[in-house]
Coordinates of C-alpha atoms in Angstrom, one line a residue:
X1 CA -41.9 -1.6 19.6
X2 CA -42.8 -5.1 17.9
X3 CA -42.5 -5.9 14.7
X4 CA -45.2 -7.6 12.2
X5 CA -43.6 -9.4 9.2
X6 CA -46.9 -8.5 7.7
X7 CA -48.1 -5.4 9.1
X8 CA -44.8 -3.4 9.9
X9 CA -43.9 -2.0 13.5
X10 CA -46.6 -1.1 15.4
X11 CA -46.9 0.2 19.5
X12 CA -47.5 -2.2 22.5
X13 CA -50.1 -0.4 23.8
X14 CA -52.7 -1.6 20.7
X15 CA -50.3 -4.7 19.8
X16 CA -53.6 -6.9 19.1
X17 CA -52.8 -10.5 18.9
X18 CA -50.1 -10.7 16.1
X19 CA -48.7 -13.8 15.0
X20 CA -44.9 -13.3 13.8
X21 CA -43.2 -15.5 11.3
X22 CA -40.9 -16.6 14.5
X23 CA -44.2 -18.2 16.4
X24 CA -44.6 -15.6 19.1
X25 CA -47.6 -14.1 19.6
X26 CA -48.5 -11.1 21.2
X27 CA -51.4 -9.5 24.3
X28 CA -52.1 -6.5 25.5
X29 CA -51.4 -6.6 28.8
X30 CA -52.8 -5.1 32.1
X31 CA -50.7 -1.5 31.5
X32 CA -49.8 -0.4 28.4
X33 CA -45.9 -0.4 29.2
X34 CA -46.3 -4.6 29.1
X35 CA -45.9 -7.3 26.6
X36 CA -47.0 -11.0 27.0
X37 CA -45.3 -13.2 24.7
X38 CA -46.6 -17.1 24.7
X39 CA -44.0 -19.2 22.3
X40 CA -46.0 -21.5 20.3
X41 CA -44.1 -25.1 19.7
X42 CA -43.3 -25.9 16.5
X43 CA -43.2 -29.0 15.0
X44 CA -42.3 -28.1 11.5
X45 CA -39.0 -27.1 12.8
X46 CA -37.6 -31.3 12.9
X47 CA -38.3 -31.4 10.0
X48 CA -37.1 -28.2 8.1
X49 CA -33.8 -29.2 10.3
X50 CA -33.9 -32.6 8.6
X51 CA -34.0 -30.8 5.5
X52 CA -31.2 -28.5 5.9
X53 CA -29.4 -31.0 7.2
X54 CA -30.3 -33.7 3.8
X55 CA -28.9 -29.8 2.0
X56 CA -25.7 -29.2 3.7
X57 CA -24.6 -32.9 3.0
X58 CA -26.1 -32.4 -0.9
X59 CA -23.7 -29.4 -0.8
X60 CA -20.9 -31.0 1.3
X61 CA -20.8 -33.4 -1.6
X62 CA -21.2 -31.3 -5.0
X63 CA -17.6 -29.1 -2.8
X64 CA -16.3 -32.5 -2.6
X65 CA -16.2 -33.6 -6.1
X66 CA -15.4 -30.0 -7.1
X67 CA -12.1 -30.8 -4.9
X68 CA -11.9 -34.0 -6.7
X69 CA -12.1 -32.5 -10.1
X70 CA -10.2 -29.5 -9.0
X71 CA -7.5 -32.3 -8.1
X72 CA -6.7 -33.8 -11.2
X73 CA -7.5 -30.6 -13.6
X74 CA -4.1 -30.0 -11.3
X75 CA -2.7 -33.0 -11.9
X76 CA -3.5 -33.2 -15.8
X77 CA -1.8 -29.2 -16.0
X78 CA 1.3 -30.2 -13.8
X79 CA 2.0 -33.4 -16.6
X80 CA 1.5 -30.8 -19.1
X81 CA 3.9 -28.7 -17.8
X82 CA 6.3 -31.3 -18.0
X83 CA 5.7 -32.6 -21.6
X84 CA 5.9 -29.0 -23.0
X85 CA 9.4 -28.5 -21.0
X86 CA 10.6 -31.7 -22.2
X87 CA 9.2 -30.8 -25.7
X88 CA 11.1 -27.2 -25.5
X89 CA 14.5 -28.5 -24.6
X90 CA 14.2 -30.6 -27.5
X91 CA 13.3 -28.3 -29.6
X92 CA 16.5 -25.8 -28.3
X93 CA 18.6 -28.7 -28.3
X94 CA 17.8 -29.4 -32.1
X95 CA 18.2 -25.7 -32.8
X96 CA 21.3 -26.0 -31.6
X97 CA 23.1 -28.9 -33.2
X98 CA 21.1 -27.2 -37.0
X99 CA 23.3 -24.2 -36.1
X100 CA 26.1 -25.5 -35.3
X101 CA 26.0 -27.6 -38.5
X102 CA 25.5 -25.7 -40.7
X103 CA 28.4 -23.3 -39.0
X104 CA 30.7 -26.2 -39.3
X105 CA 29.5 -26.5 -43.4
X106 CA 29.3 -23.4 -44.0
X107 CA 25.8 -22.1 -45.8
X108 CA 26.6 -23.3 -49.3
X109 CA 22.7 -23.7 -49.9
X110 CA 22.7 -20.1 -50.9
X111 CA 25.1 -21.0 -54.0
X112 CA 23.2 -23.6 -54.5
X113 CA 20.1 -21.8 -54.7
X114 CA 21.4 -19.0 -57.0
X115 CA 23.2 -21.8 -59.4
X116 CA 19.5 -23.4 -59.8
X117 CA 18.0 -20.3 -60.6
X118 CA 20.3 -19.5 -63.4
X119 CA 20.4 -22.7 -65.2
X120 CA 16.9 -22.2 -65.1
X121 CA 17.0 -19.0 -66.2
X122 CA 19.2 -20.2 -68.8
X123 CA 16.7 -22.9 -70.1
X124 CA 13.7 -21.0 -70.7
X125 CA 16.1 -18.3 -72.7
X126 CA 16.8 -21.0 -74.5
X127 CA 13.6 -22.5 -75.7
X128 CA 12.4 -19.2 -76.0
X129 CA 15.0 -18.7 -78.6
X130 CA 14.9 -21.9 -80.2
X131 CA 10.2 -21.6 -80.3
X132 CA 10.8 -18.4 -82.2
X133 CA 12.7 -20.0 -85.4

């Protein structure tokens, strides 16, 4: 059987001359069991190679400068990496020496805290009592 782009399959025996989109062409021949196929040059074809070829480069290019820009996104992450490691330790180590500070001095803020409180307290009692007279 032959296939028509256009028309669908269809039998040798009444295979008319059909033009495919490939450029063969088709003739009944003497019996019905033969096919004659002429292959018509095409000229179109330099150029549409040409043109896949100006394509593949256009493309080559565009994956090239993904690369590129793939590149230093990886670059740019793997200095960010490092500045937020830096940027933990410093933070750990400063945890560390606050803690052990204020292990060494004890946590007086506490006292101090509750000593402001009541002298504040102590104050607005006060004026209370004194607004009143």
């Amino acid at each position: 059987m032959s296939f028509n782009s256009h028309r669908g399959p269809s039998s040798y025996g009444d295979a008319a001359p059909f033009r495919s989109r490939e450029g063969l062409s088709t003739r009944a021949g003497a019996a019905s069991d033969e096919i004659q196929l002429r292959i018509d040059p095409v000229g179109d074809m330099d150029d549409e190679i040409t043109g896949l070829r100006g394509q593949v480069r256009k493309l080559r290019n565009v994956a090239e400068e993904i690369g590129t820009e793939v590149k230093s996104h990886r670059d740019f992450l793997e200095v960010m990496q490092m500045t937020m490691i830096k940027a933990q330790a410093g933070v750990k180590n400063n945890l560390r020496r606050l803690n052990k500070s204020i292990v060494q001095n004890g946590s007086n803020h506490i006292v101090h805290v509750v000593v402001f409180a009541l002298i504040c307290f102590s104050i607005v009692y006060f004026w209370s009592k004194i607004s009143r007279k």
